[in-house]
Coordinates of C-alpha atoms and ligand atoms in Angstrom, one line a residue:
M1 CA 36.3 140.6 44.4
G2 CA 34.0 143.1 42.8
I3 CA 35.0 146.0 40.6
I4 CA 33.1 149.2 41.4
D5 CA 32.0 150.5 38.0
G6 CA 32.4 154.3 38.3
K7 CA 31.4 154.7 34.7
A8 CA 28.0 153.1 35.2
I9 CA 27.4 154.7 38.6
S10 CA 28.3 158.2 37.2
Q11 CA 25.9 157.6 34.3
A12 CA 23.1 156.8 36.8
V13 CA 23.8 160.0 38.7
K14 CA 23.7 162.0 35.5
D15 CA 20.5 160.3 34.6
E16 CA 19.0 161.2 38.0
V17 CA 19.8 164.8 37.4
K18 CA 18.6 164.7 33.8
A19 CA 15.2 163.4 34.9
E20 CA 14.9 166.2 37.5
V21 CA 15.9 168.8 35.0
A22 CA 13.4 167.4 32.4
G23 CA 10.7 167.7 35.1
I24 CA 11.6 171.3 35.7
A25 CA 11.5 172.0 32.0
A26 CA 8.2 170.2 31.6
R27 CA 6.6 172.4 34.3
G28 CA 7.8 175.4 32.2
G29 CA 10.5 176.4 34.7
R30 CA 13.9 177.9 33.9
V31 CA 16.5 175.1 33.8
P32 CA 19.6 175.2 36.1
C33 CA 22.6 177.0 34.7
L34 CA 26.3 176.3 35.4
C35 CA 28.9 178.9 34.6
V36 CA 32.5 177.7 34.2
I37 CA 35.3 180.2 34.1
I38 CA 38.6 179.2 32.5
V39 CA 41.7 181.4 32.6
G40 CA 44.5 180.8 30.1
E41 CA 45.1 177.8 27.9
N42 CA 46.2 174.9 30.1
P43 CA 45.4 171.9 27.9
A44 CA 44.3 169.7 30.8
S45 CA 42.0 172.4 32.1
Q46 CA 40.5 172.8 28.7
V47 CA 39.7 169.1 28.6
Y48 CA 38.1 169.2 32.1
V49 CA 36.0 172.3 31.2
R50 CA 34.9 170.8 27.9
N51 CA 33.7 167.6 29.8
K52 CA 31.8 169.7 32.4
V53 CA 30.0 171.7 29.7
K54 CA 29.3 168.4 27.8
A55 CA 27.8 166.8 31.0
A56 CA 25.7 169.8 31.7
A57 CA 24.3 169.6 28.1
Y58 CA 23.6 165.9 28.6
T59 CA 21.5 166.6 31.7
G60 CA 19.6 169.3 30.0
M61 CA 21.1 172.1 32.0
E62 CA 22.3 175.3 30.5
S63 CA 25.9 176.2 30.8
R64 CA 28.1 179.2 30.1
Q65 CA 31.7 179.1 29.5
I66 CA 33.8 182.2 30.1
E67 CA 37.3 182.1 28.7
L68 CA 39.7 184.7 30.0
P69 CA 43.2 185.3 28.8
E70 CA 46.2 184.2 30.8
S71 CA 47.0 187.9 31.3
V72 CA 43.7 188.7 33.0
S73 CA 44.2 190.7 36.2
E74 CA 43.0 189.4 39.5
D75 CA 40.6 192.4 39.8
E76 CA 39.1 191.7 36.4
L77 CA 38.5 188.0 37.4
L78 CA 37.0 189.0 40.7
A79 CA 34.7 191.6 39.0
Q80 CA 33.5 188.8 36.6
I81 CA 32.7 186.5 39.6
R82 CA 30.8 189.3 41.4
S83 CA 28.7 189.9 38.4
L84 CA 27.9 186.2 38.1
N85 CA 27.1 186.2 41.9
E86 CA 24.4 188.8 41.2
D87 CA 23.1 187.2 38.0
P88 CA 19.8 185.4 39.0
A89 CA 20.0 183.3 35.8
V90 CA 23.3 181.6 37.1
D91 CA 23.0 178.9 39.7
G92 CA 26.5 177.5 39.9
I93 CA 29.9 179.1 39.4
L94 CA 33.1 177.1 39.0
V95 CA 36.5 178.6 38.4
Q96 CA 38.7 175.9 36.8
L97 CA 42.0 175.5 38.8
P98 CA 44.9 176.0 38.6
L99 CA 45.0 179.7 38.0
P100 CA 48.0 181.7 36.7
K101 CA 50.6 182.5 39.4
H102 CA 49.7 186.3 39.5
I103 CA 46.2 185.4 40.7
D104 CA 45.5 184.5 44.4
E105 CA 43.5 181.3 44.2
E106 CA 42.2 181.7 47.8
K107 CA 40.8 185.2 47.0
V108 CA 39.0 183.9 44.0
L109 CA 37.4 181.0 45.8
V110 CA 36.2 183.2 48.6
A111 CA 34.7 185.7 46.0
I112 CA 32.3 183.0 44.8
A113 CA 28.9 183.3 46.5
P114 CA 28.7 180.2 48.8
E115 CA 25.2 179.4 47.5
K116 CA 26.6 179.2 44.0
D117 CA 29.9 177.4 45.0
V118 CA 29.3 174.1 43.1
D119 CA 32.9 172.9 43.9
G120 CA 32.3 173.3 47.6
F121 CA 35.6 175.0 48.1
H122 CA 34.3 178.3 49.7
P123 CA 35.4 178.5 53.4
S124 CA 31.8 178.7 54.5
N125 CA 31.0 175.4 52.8
V126 CA 34.2 173.8 54.1
A127 CA 33.2 175.0 57.6
G128 CA 29.7 173.7 57.1
L129 CA 31.0 170.3 56.2
W130 CA 33.1 170.1 59.3
I131 CA 30.4 171.3 61.7
G132 CA 27.9 168.9 60.2
K133 CA 25.7 171.4 58.4
D134 CA 23.8 170.3 55.2
C135 CA 26.1 172.1 52.7
I136 CA 27.7 171.8 49.3
V137 CA 30.2 168.9 49.4
P138 CA 33.2 168.9 47.1
C139 CA 32.6 166.7 44.0
T140 CA 35.3 164.1 44.2
P141 CA 34.8 163.3 47.9
A142 CA 31.0 163.1 47.3
G143 CA 31.7 160.8 44.3
V144 CA 33.9 158.5 46.6
M145 CA 31.0 158.2 49.0
R146 CA 28.5 157.3 46.2
L147 CA 30.9 154.6 45.1
L148 CA 31.1 153.2 48.6
D149 CA 27.3 153.3 48.9
S150 CA 27.1 151.2 45.7
T151 CA 28.7 148.3 47.6
G152 CA 25.9 148.2 50.1
V153 CA 28.4 147.9 53.0
D154 CA 27.5 149.7 56.2
L155 CA 30.5 151.8 57.2
T156 CA 29.6 152.0 60.9
G157 CA 32.4 150.8 63.1
K158 CA 34.7 150.1 60.1
T159 CA 38.2 151.4 60.1
A160 CA 38.8 153.7 57.2
V161 CA 42.3 154.9 56.2
V162 CA 42.5 157.9 53.8
V163 CA 46.0 158.3 52.3
G164 CA 46.4 162.0 51.4
R165 CA 45.4 165.1 53.4
S166 CA 44.6 167.7 50.7
N167 CA 41.8 170.2 51.1
I168 CA 40.0 169.0 48.0
V169 CA 40.1 165.2 48.5
G170 CA 41.8 163.7 51.6
K171 CA 40.4 165.9 54.3
P172 CA 36.8 166.1 53.1
V173 CA 36.7 162.3 52.4
A174 CA 37.9 161.7 55.9
K175 CA 35.0 163.9 57.3
L176 CA 32.4 162.2 55.1
L177 CA 33.6 158.8 56.4
L178 CA 33.5 160.1 60.0
D179 CA 29.9 161.1 59.3
R180 CA 29.1 157.5 58.4
N181 CA 30.5 156.4 61.8
A182 CA 33.7 154.9 60.5
T183 CA 36.9 155.2 62.6
V184 CA 39.0 157.3 60.4
V185 CA 42.8 157.5 60.1
I186 CA 44.4 160.1 57.8
A187 CA 47.8 159.0 56.5
H188 CA 50.1 161.3 54.6
S189 CA 53.7 161.9 53.3
R190 CA 55.1 161.8 56.8
T191 CA 53.2 158.7 58.0
A192 CA 55.6 156.2 59.6
D193 CA 55.1 152.7 58.1
L194 CA 52.3 153.4 55.6
G195 CA 51.9 149.7 54.9
A196 CA 51.1 148.9 58.6
V197 CA 48.6 151.8 58.8
C198 CA 46.9 150.7 55.5
R199 CA 46.7 147.1 56.6
Q200 CA 44.2 148.1 59.4
A201 CA 41.8 149.5 56.8
D202 CA 38.4 148.0 56.1
V203 CA 38.0 150.9 53.7
L204 CA 41.2 152.3 52.1
V205 CA 41.0 155.5 50.0
A206 CA 44.1 156.5 48.2
A207 CA 44.4 160.2 47.1
V208 CA 48.1 160.8 46.7
G209 CA 49.2 161.2 43.1
R210 CA 51.8 158.5 43.1
A211 CA 51.3 155.7 40.6
G212 CA 51.1 152.2 42.2
L213 CA 52.0 153.4 45.8
I214 CA 49.4 151.0 47.3
T215 CA 50.4 147.4 46.7
G216 CA 48.6 144.2 47.6
E217 CA 50.6 143.5 50.8
M218 CA 49.3 146.9 52.2
V219 CA 45.7 145.8 51.8
K220 CA 43.7 143.9 54.5
P221 CA 42.0 140.9 53.0
G222 CA 38.4 141.8 52.2
A223 CA 39.0 145.6 52.3
I224 CA 37.2 148.1 50.0
V225 CA 39.8 150.0 48.0
I226 CA 39.0 153.3 46.4
D227 CA 41.6 154.8 44.1
V228 CA 41.3 158.6 43.6
G229 CA 44.8 159.0 42.0
I230 CA 45.2 160.0 38.4
N231 CA 48.7 159.7 37.2
R232 CA 49.8 160.1 33.5
M233 CA 52.5 157.5 32.7
P234 CA 55.3 158.3 30.2
D235 CA 53.5 156.1 27.6
G236 CA 50.4 158.2 28.0
R237 CA 48.4 155.6 30.0
L238 CA 46.4 156.7 33.1
C239 CA 47.3 155.0 36.3
G240 CA 45.9 155.2 39.8
D241 CA 47.7 155.3 43.2
V242 CA 46.7 151.7 43.7
D243 CA 48.5 148.8 42.0
F244 CA 45.3 147.2 40.7
A245 CA 46.5 143.7 39.9
S246 CA 48.0 142.9 43.3
C247 CA 45.3 144.8 45.3
A248 CA 42.4 143.2 43.4
D249 CA 43.5 139.8 44.6
V250 CA 43.0 140.9 48.3
A251 CA 40.2 143.4 48.2
S252 CA 36.5 142.7 48.4
W253 CA 35.7 145.7 46.2
I254 CA 38.0 148.0 44.2
T255 CA 37.7 150.9 41.8
P256 CA 39.7 150.8 38.5
V257 CA 41.5 153.8 36.9
P258 CA 40.3 154.9 34.5
G259 CA 36.5 154.3 35.1
G260 CA 36.4 154.6 38.9
V261 CA 36.4 157.9 40.8
G262 CA 37.2 160.0 37.7
P263 CA 33.8 160.0 36.0
M264 CA 32.1 160.5 39.4
T265 CA 33.6 164.0 39.9
I266 CA 31.7 165.5 36.9
A267 CA 28.5 163.6 37.8
M268 CA 28.5 165.0 41.3
L269 CA 29.2 168.5 39.9
M270 CA 25.9 168.1 38.0
K271 CA 24.2 167.1 41.3
N272 CA 25.7 170.1 43.1
T273 CA 24.5 172.5 40.3
L274 CA 21.0 171.1 40.6
R275 CA 21.1 171.5 44.4
C276 CA 22.3 175.1 44.1
Y277 CA 19.4 175.8 41.6
L278 CA 16.8 174.3 43.9
Q279 CA 18.1 176.2 46.9
N280 CA 18.4 179.5 45.0
F281 CA 14.9 178.9 43.7
K282 CA 13.6 178.4 47.2
S283 CA 15.3 181.5 48.6
A284 CA 14.2 183.6 45.6
S285 CA 10.5 182.5 46.2
R286 CA 10.8 183.6 49.9
K287 CA 11.9 187.1 48.9
Ligands
NAD1 P1 47.8 166.8 46.6 O1 49.1 166.8 45.9 O2 47.2 168.1 47.0 O3 47.9 165.9 47.9 C1 48.5 164.7 47.9 C2 48.6 164.1 49.3 O4 49.3 162.9 49.3 C3 49.3 165.0 50.3 O5 48.4 165.3 51.4 C4 50.5 164.2 50.8 O6 50.7 164.3 52.2 C5 50.1 162.8 50.4 N1 51.3 162.1 50.1 C6 52.3 162.4 49.2 N2 53.2 161.5 49.1 C7 52.9 160.5 49.9 C8 53.4 159.2 50.3 N3 54.5 158.8 49.7 N4 52.7 158.5 51.2 C9 51.6 158.9 51.7 N5 51.0 160.1 51.4 C10 51.6 160.9 50.5 O7 46.8 166.0 45.7 P2 45.2 165.9 45.5 O8 44.8 167.1 44.9 O9 44.6 165.5 46.8 O10 45.1 164.7 44.5 C11 45.6 163.4 44.8 C12 45.4 162.5 43.6 O11 44.1 162.4 43.2 C13 46.1 163.1 42.3 O12 46.6 162.0 41.6 C14 45.0 163.8 41.6 O13 45.3 163.8 40.2 C15 43.9 162.9 41.9 N6 42.6 163.6 41.8 C16 41.6 162.9 41.1 C17 40.4 163.5 41.0 C18 39.3 162.7 40.3 O14 38.4 163.3 39.8 N7 39.4 161.4 40.2 C19 40.1 164.7 41.6 C20 41.1 165.3 42.4 C21 42.3 164.7 42.5

Protein backbone atom coordinates (compact mmCIF):
# COMPACT_ATOMS: atom_id res chain seq x y z
CA MET A 1 0.00 0.00 0.00
CA GLY A 2 1.25 3.48 -0.85
CA ILE A 3 0.35 6.68 0.96
CA ILE A 4 -0.42 9.57 -1.39
CA ASP A 5 1.52 12.49 0.04
CA GLY A 6 -0.75 15.51 -0.43
CA LYS A 7 1.69 17.74 1.38
CA ALA A 8 4.52 17.01 -1.05
CA ILE A 9 2.27 17.10 -4.13
CA SER A 10 0.68 20.41 -3.08
CA GLN A 11 4.17 21.81 -2.54
CA ALA A 12 5.11 20.75 -6.07
CA VAL A 13 1.99 22.48 -7.46
CA LYS A 14 2.79 25.69 -5.55
CA ASP A 15 6.37 25.52 -6.82
CA GLU A 16 5.12 25.17 -10.43
CA VAL A 17 3.05 28.32 -9.94
CA LYS A 18 5.94 30.09 -8.20
CA ALA A 19 8.25 29.37 -11.15
CA GLU A 20 5.70 30.75 -13.64
CA VAL A 21 5.10 33.86 -11.56
CA ALA A 22 8.87 34.39 -11.25
CA GLY A 23 9.09 34.19 -15.05
CA ILE A 24 6.36 36.83 -15.42
CA ALA A 25 8.10 39.10 -12.92
CA ALA A 26 11.49 38.57 -14.62
CA ARG A 27 9.96 39.71 -17.92
CA GLY A 28 8.81 42.87 -16.13
CA GLY A 29 5.13 41.90 -16.14
CA ARG A 30 2.50 42.62 -13.53
CA VAL A 31 2.22 39.56 -11.28
CA PRO A 32 -1.18 37.86 -10.74
CA CYS A 33 -3.37 39.22 -7.96
CA LEU A 34 -5.86 37.27 -5.86
CA CYS A 35 -8.48 39.14 -3.87
CA VAL A 36 -10.11 37.37 -0.93
CA ILE A 37 -13.22 38.79 0.72
CA ILE A 38 -14.10 37.69 4.22
CA VAL A 39 -17.31 38.70 5.97
CA GLY A 40 -17.52 38.55 9.77
CA GLU A 41 -15.25 36.81 12.22
CA ASN A 42 -15.78 33.09 11.80
CA PRO A 43 -12.50 31.69 13.26
CA ALA A 44 -12.30 28.77 10.79
CA SER A 45 -12.81 31.16 7.84
CA GLN A 46 -10.09 33.43 9.21
CA VAL A 47 -7.64 30.52 9.27
CA TYR A 48 -8.57 29.52 5.69
CA VAL A 49 -8.18 33.09 4.42
CA ARG A 50 -4.85 33.52 6.21
CA ASN A 51 -3.56 30.32 4.59
CA LYS A 52 -4.72 31.43 1.13
CA VAL A 53 -2.99 34.80 1.49
CA LYS A 54 0.14 33.04 2.77
CA ALA A 55 0.18 30.65 -0.19
CA ALA A 56 -0.24 33.55 -2.63
CA ALA A 57 2.75 35.29 -1.04
CA TYR A 58 4.78 32.05 -1.32
CA THR A 59 4.13 31.83 -5.04
CA GLY A 60 5.09 35.48 -5.53
CA MET A 61 1.57 36.58 -6.39
CA GLU A 62 -0.01 39.64 -4.98
CA SER A 63 -3.03 39.31 -2.75
CA ARG A 64 -5.60 41.61 -1.29
CA GLN A 65 -7.70 40.80 1.70
CA ILE A 66 -10.96 42.67 2.15
CA GLU A 67 -12.49 42.29 5.60
CA LEU A 68 -16.14 43.27 5.91
CA PRO A 69 -18.12 43.35 9.14
CA GLU A 70 -20.76 40.69 9.89
CA SER A 71 -23.36 43.47 9.56
CA VAL A 72 -22.43 44.36 5.95
CA SER A 73 -25.48 44.46 3.70
CA GLU A 74 -25.88 42.22 0.68
CA ASP A 75 -25.92 45.31 -1.55
CA GLU A 76 -22.64 46.58 -0.11
CA LEU A 77 -20.99 43.20 -0.65
CA LEU A 78 -22.31 43.00 -4.22
CA ALA A 79 -21.05 46.53 -4.93
CA GLN A 80 -17.63 45.54 -3.63
CA ILE A 81 -17.57 42.51 -5.94
CA ARG A 82 -18.64 44.59 -8.93
CA SER A 83 -15.83 47.05 -8.34
CA LEU A 84 -13.30 44.17 -8.19
CA ASN A 85 -14.80 42.69 -11.39
CA GLU A 86 -13.93 45.94 -13.12
CA ASP A 87 -10.49 46.35 -11.56
CA PRO A 88 -7.93 45.28 -14.20
CA ALA A 89 -5.30 44.75 -11.48
CA VAL A 90 -7.36 41.94 -9.88
CA ASP A 91 -7.28 38.52 -11.56
CA GLY A 92 -9.06 36.31 -9.05
CA ILE A 93 -11.91 36.99 -6.64
CA LEU A 94 -12.85 34.62 -3.86
CA VAL A 95 -15.58 35.17 -1.29
CA GLN A 96 -14.92 32.99 1.73
CA LEU A 97 -17.97 30.90 2.65
CA PRO A 98 -20.10 30.58 4.70
CA LEU A 99 -21.68 34.03 4.63
CA PRO A 100 -23.95 35.48 7.33
CA LYS A 101 -27.59 34.36 7.05
CA HIS A 102 -28.89 37.72 5.79
CA ILE A 103 -26.75 37.41 2.63
CA ASP A 104 -27.86 35.21 -0.27
CA GLU A 105 -24.80 33.09 -1.12
CA GLU A 106 -26.06 32.27 -4.59
CA LYS A 107 -26.50 35.94 -5.50
CA VAL A 108 -22.94 36.61 -4.35
CA LEU A 109 -21.39 33.74 -6.32
CA VAL A 110 -23.25 34.78 -9.47
CA ALA A 111 -22.01 38.37 -9.06
CA ILE A 112 -18.35 37.34 -9.43
CA ALA A 113 -17.17 37.72 -13.04
CA PRO A 114 -16.83 34.12 -14.34
CA GLU A 115 -13.34 34.89 -15.67
CA LYS A 116 -12.22 35.88 -12.15
CA ASP A 117 -14.07 33.06 -10.37
CA VAL A 118 -11.07 31.22 -8.91
CA ASP A 119 -13.32 28.90 -6.87
CA GLY A 120 -15.13 27.73 -10.00
CA PHE A 121 -18.53 28.13 -8.31
CA HIS A 122 -20.13 30.53 -10.84
CA PRO A 123 -22.97 28.80 -12.74
CA SER A 124 -21.26 29.47 -16.06
CA ASN A 125 -18.13 27.63 -14.88
CA VAL A 126 -20.27 24.85 -13.40
CA ALA A 127 -22.10 24.52 -16.73
CA GLY A 128 -18.78 24.65 -18.59
CA LEU A 129 -17.49 21.73 -16.55
CA TRP A 130 -20.58 19.65 -17.28
CA ILE A 131 -20.66 20.32 -21.02
CA GLY A 132 -16.95 19.64 -21.34
CA LYS A 133 -15.60 23.14 -21.90
CA ASP A 134 -12.12 24.10 -20.76
CA CYS A 135 -13.15 26.16 -17.72
CA ILE A 136 -12.20 26.91 -14.14
CA VAL A 137 -12.58 23.75 -12.05
CA PRO A 138 -13.31 23.95 -8.28
CA CYS A 139 -10.12 23.62 -6.24
CA THR A 140 -10.81 20.56 -4.07
CA PRO A 141 -12.03 18.35 -6.97
CA ALA A 142 -9.07 19.51 -9.09
CA GLY A 143 -6.80 18.58 -6.17
CA VAL A 144 -8.37 15.11 -5.95
CA MET A 145 -7.59 14.53 -9.64
CA ARG A 146 -4.00 15.65 -9.19
CA LEU A 147 -3.59 13.17 -6.31
CA LEU A 148 -5.04 10.40 -8.48
CA ASP A 149 -2.66 11.35 -11.29
CA SER A 150 0.27 10.98 -8.90
CA THR A 151 -0.40 7.23 -8.68
CA GLY A 152 0.14 6.85 -12.42
CA VAL A 153 -2.97 4.65 -12.66
CA ASP A 154 -5.02 5.02 -15.87
CA LEU A 155 -8.64 5.55 -14.81
CA THR A 156 -10.12 4.42 -18.14
CA GLY A 157 -12.66 1.67 -17.57
CA LYS A 158 -12.20 1.72 -13.79
CA THR A 159 -15.23 1.85 -11.54
CA ALA A 160 -15.17 5.00 -9.42
CA VAL A 161 -17.52 5.52 -6.48
CA VAL A 162 -17.90 9.03 -5.09
CA VAL A 163 -19.59 9.15 -1.71
CA GLY A 164 -21.24 12.58 -1.34
CA ARG A 165 -23.16 14.69 -3.87
CA SER A 166 -22.41 18.29 -2.88
CA ASN A 167 -21.96 20.99 -5.48
CA ILE A 168 -18.47 21.83 -4.28
CA VAL A 169 -16.99 18.34 -4.02
CA GLY A 170 -19.06 15.25 -4.85
CA LYS A 171 -20.67 16.31 -8.14
CA PRO A 172 -17.62 17.98 -9.73
CA VAL A 173 -15.33 15.08 -8.71
CA ALA A 174 -17.78 12.68 -10.34
CA LYS A 175 -17.70 14.69 -13.59
CA LEU A 176 -13.90 14.88 -13.60
CA LEU A 177 -13.71 11.09 -13.14
CA LEU A 178 -16.19 10.65 -15.99
CA ASP A 179 -13.91 12.82 -18.15
CA ARG A 180 -11.16 10.27 -17.49
CA ASN A 181 -13.43 7.51 -18.79
CA ALA A 182 -14.14 5.97 -15.41
CA THR A 183 -17.54 4.38 -14.82
CA VAL A 184 -18.88 6.61 -12.09
CA VAL A 185 -21.35 5.92 -9.30
CA ILE A 186 -22.41 8.70 -6.94
CA ALA A 187 -23.46 7.42 -3.51
CA HIS A 188 -25.13 9.61 -0.89
CA SER A 189 -27.08 9.70 2.35
CA ARG A 190 -29.99 7.72 0.83
CA THR A 191 -27.88 5.05 -0.87
CA ALA A 192 -29.06 1.57 0.05
CA ASP A 193 -26.20 -0.67 1.24
CA LEU A 194 -23.33 1.81 0.99
CA GLY A 195 -20.84 -0.98 1.78
CA ALA A 196 -21.88 -3.05 -1.26
CA VAL A 197 -21.68 0.01 -3.54
CA CYS A 198 -18.25 1.01 -2.22
CA ARG A 199 -16.89 -2.52 -2.60
CA GLN A 200 -17.29 -2.20 -6.40
CA ALA A 201 -14.93 0.76 -6.47
CA ASP A 202 -11.49 0.66 -8.04
CA VAL A 203 -11.37 4.33 -7.03
CA LEU A 204 -13.25 5.38 -3.91
CA VAL A 205 -13.62 9.08 -3.08
CA ALA A 206 -15.22 9.94 0.26
CA ALA A 207 -16.63 13.46 0.63
CA VAL A 208 -19.22 13.19 3.35
CA GLY A 209 -18.19 14.81 6.62
CA ARG A 210 -18.60 11.76 8.86
CA ALA A 211 -15.53 10.57 10.70
CA GLY A 212 -14.57 6.99 9.90
CA LEU A 213 -17.68 6.25 7.79
CA ILE A 214 -15.65 4.17 5.30
CA THR A 215 -14.16 1.08 6.92
CA GLY A 216 -11.83 -1.61 5.58
CA GLU A 217 -14.60 -4.10 4.78
CA MET A 218 -16.18 -1.50 2.42
CA VAL A 219 -13.01 -1.29 0.31
CA LYS A 220 -12.23 -3.55 -2.65
CA PRO A 221 -8.72 -5.03 -2.34
CA GLY A 222 -6.30 -2.88 -4.37
CA ALA A 223 -8.62 0.15 -4.61
CA ILE A 224 -7.36 3.73 -4.54
CA VAL A 225 -8.98 5.56 -1.61
CA ILE A 226 -9.19 9.36 -1.53
CA ASP A 227 -10.44 10.93 1.69
CA VAL A 228 -11.82 14.45 1.28
CA GLY A 229 -13.49 14.57 4.70
CA ILE A 230 -12.29 16.91 7.41
CA ASN A 231 -13.86 16.20 10.78
CA ARG A 232 -12.78 17.86 14.02
CA MET A 233 -12.90 15.32 16.85
CA PRO A 234 -13.83 16.30 20.44
CA ASP A 235 -10.12 16.08 21.41
CA GLY A 236 -9.21 18.57 18.65
CA ARG A 237 -7.73 15.99 16.28
CA LEU A 238 -8.59 16.12 12.56
CA CYS A 239 -10.08 12.98 11.14
CA GLY A 240 -11.19 11.97 7.64
CA ASP A 241 -14.28 10.10 6.46
CA VAL A 242 -12.10 7.04 5.97
CA ASP A 243 -10.96 4.81 8.81
CA PHE A 244 -7.32 4.95 7.77
CA ALA A 245 -6.00 1.94 9.71
CA SER A 246 -8.50 -0.62 8.41
CA CYS A 247 -8.64 0.80 4.84
CA ALA A 248 -4.86 1.09 4.45
CA ASP A 249 -4.62 -2.69 4.86
CA VAL A 250 -6.80 -3.24 1.78
CA ALA A 251 -6.12 -0.26 -0.52
CA SER A 252 -3.33 0.04 -3.09
CA TRP A 253 -3.12 3.81 -2.53
CA ILE A 254 -4.67 5.97 0.18
CA THR A 255 -4.61 9.61 1.27
CA PRO A 256 -4.10 10.49 4.93
CA VAL A 257 -5.95 13.20 6.90
CA PRO A 258 -4.36 15.59 7.54
CA GLY A 259 -1.80 15.77 4.72
CA GLY A 260 -3.92 14.44 1.86
CA VAL A 261 -6.60 16.40 0.02
CA GLY A 262 -6.56 19.34 2.45
CA PRO A 263 -3.30 21.02 1.31
CA MET A 264 -4.24 20.44 -2.36
CA THR A 265 -7.21 22.79 -2.21
CA ILE A 266 -5.08 25.88 -1.61
CA ALA A 267 -2.44 24.76 -4.10
CA MET A 268 -5.08 24.40 -6.82
CA LEU A 269 -6.43 27.84 -5.88
CA MET A 270 -3.01 29.23 -6.77
CA LYS A 271 -3.16 27.37 -10.10
CA ASN A 272 -6.64 28.76 -10.78
CA THR A 273 -5.50 32.31 -10.00
CA LEU A 274 -2.58 31.98 -12.40
CA ARG A 275 -4.92 30.58 -15.03
CA CYS A 276 -7.33 33.54 -14.62
CA TYR A 277 -4.39 35.92 -14.90
CA LEU A 278 -3.14 34.33 -18.10
CA GLN A 279 -6.63 34.32 -19.63
CA ASN A 280 -7.34 37.92 -18.59
CA PHE A 281 -3.99 38.95 -19.95
CA LYS A 282 -4.75 37.31 -23.30
CA SER A 283 -8.21 38.88 -23.58
CA ALA A 284 -6.84 42.31 -22.53
CA SER A 285 -4.18 42.13 -25.26
CA ARG A 286 -6.91 41.30 -27.83
CA LYS A 287 -8.83 44.49 -26.95
P1 LIG B 1 -21.90 18.45 2.35
O1 LIG B 1 -22.41 18.36 3.74
O2 LIG B 1 -22.35 19.54 1.45
O3 LIG B 1 -22.24 17.09 1.60
C1 LIG B 1 -22.08 15.85 2.23
C2 LIG B 1 -22.62 14.75 1.32
O4 LIG B 1 -22.48 13.52 2.00
C3 LIG B 1 -24.09 14.90 0.97
O5 LIG B 1 -24.19 14.91 -0.43
C4 LIG B 1 -24.79 13.67 1.56
O6 LIG B 1 -25.73 13.09 0.68
C5 LIG B 1 -23.64 12.73 1.81
N1 LIG B 1 -23.87 11.93 3.02
C6 LIG B 1 -24.20 12.37 4.25
N2 LIG B 1 -24.30 11.32 5.10
C7 LIG B 1 -24.02 10.22 4.40
C8 LIG B 1 -23.96 8.83 4.72
N3 LIG B 1 -24.19 8.40 5.93
N4 LIG B 1 -23.64 7.99 3.73
C9 LIG B 1 -23.39 8.43 2.46
N5 LIG B 1 -23.42 9.71 2.12
C10 LIG B 1 -23.74 10.60 3.06
O7 LIG B 1 -20.33 18.39 2.48
P2 LIG B 1 -19.13 18.84 1.48
O8 LIG B 1 -19.04 20.30 1.45
O9 LIG B 1 -19.21 18.07 0.20
O10 LIG B 1 -17.89 18.29 2.30
C11 LIG B 1 -17.72 16.91 2.59
C12 LIG B 1 -16.54 16.74 3.51
O11 LIG B 1 -15.38 17.19 2.83
C13 LIG B 1 -16.59 17.56 4.79
O12 LIG B 1 -15.94 16.84 5.81
C14 LIG B 1 -15.79 18.79 4.48
O13 LIG B 1 -15.20 19.37 5.62
C15 LIG B 1 -14.74 18.20 3.58
N6 LIG B 1 -14.15 19.17 2.64
C16 LIG B 1 -12.81 19.18 2.57
C17 LIG B 1 -12.18 20.04 1.70
C18 LIG B 1 -10.69 20.01 1.62
O14 LIG B 1 -10.09 20.98 1.23
N7 LIG B 1 -10.07 18.90 1.98
C19 LIG B 1 -12.92 20.91 0.91
C20 LIG B 1 -14.31 20.85 0.97
C21 LIG B 1 -14.91 19.97 1.85
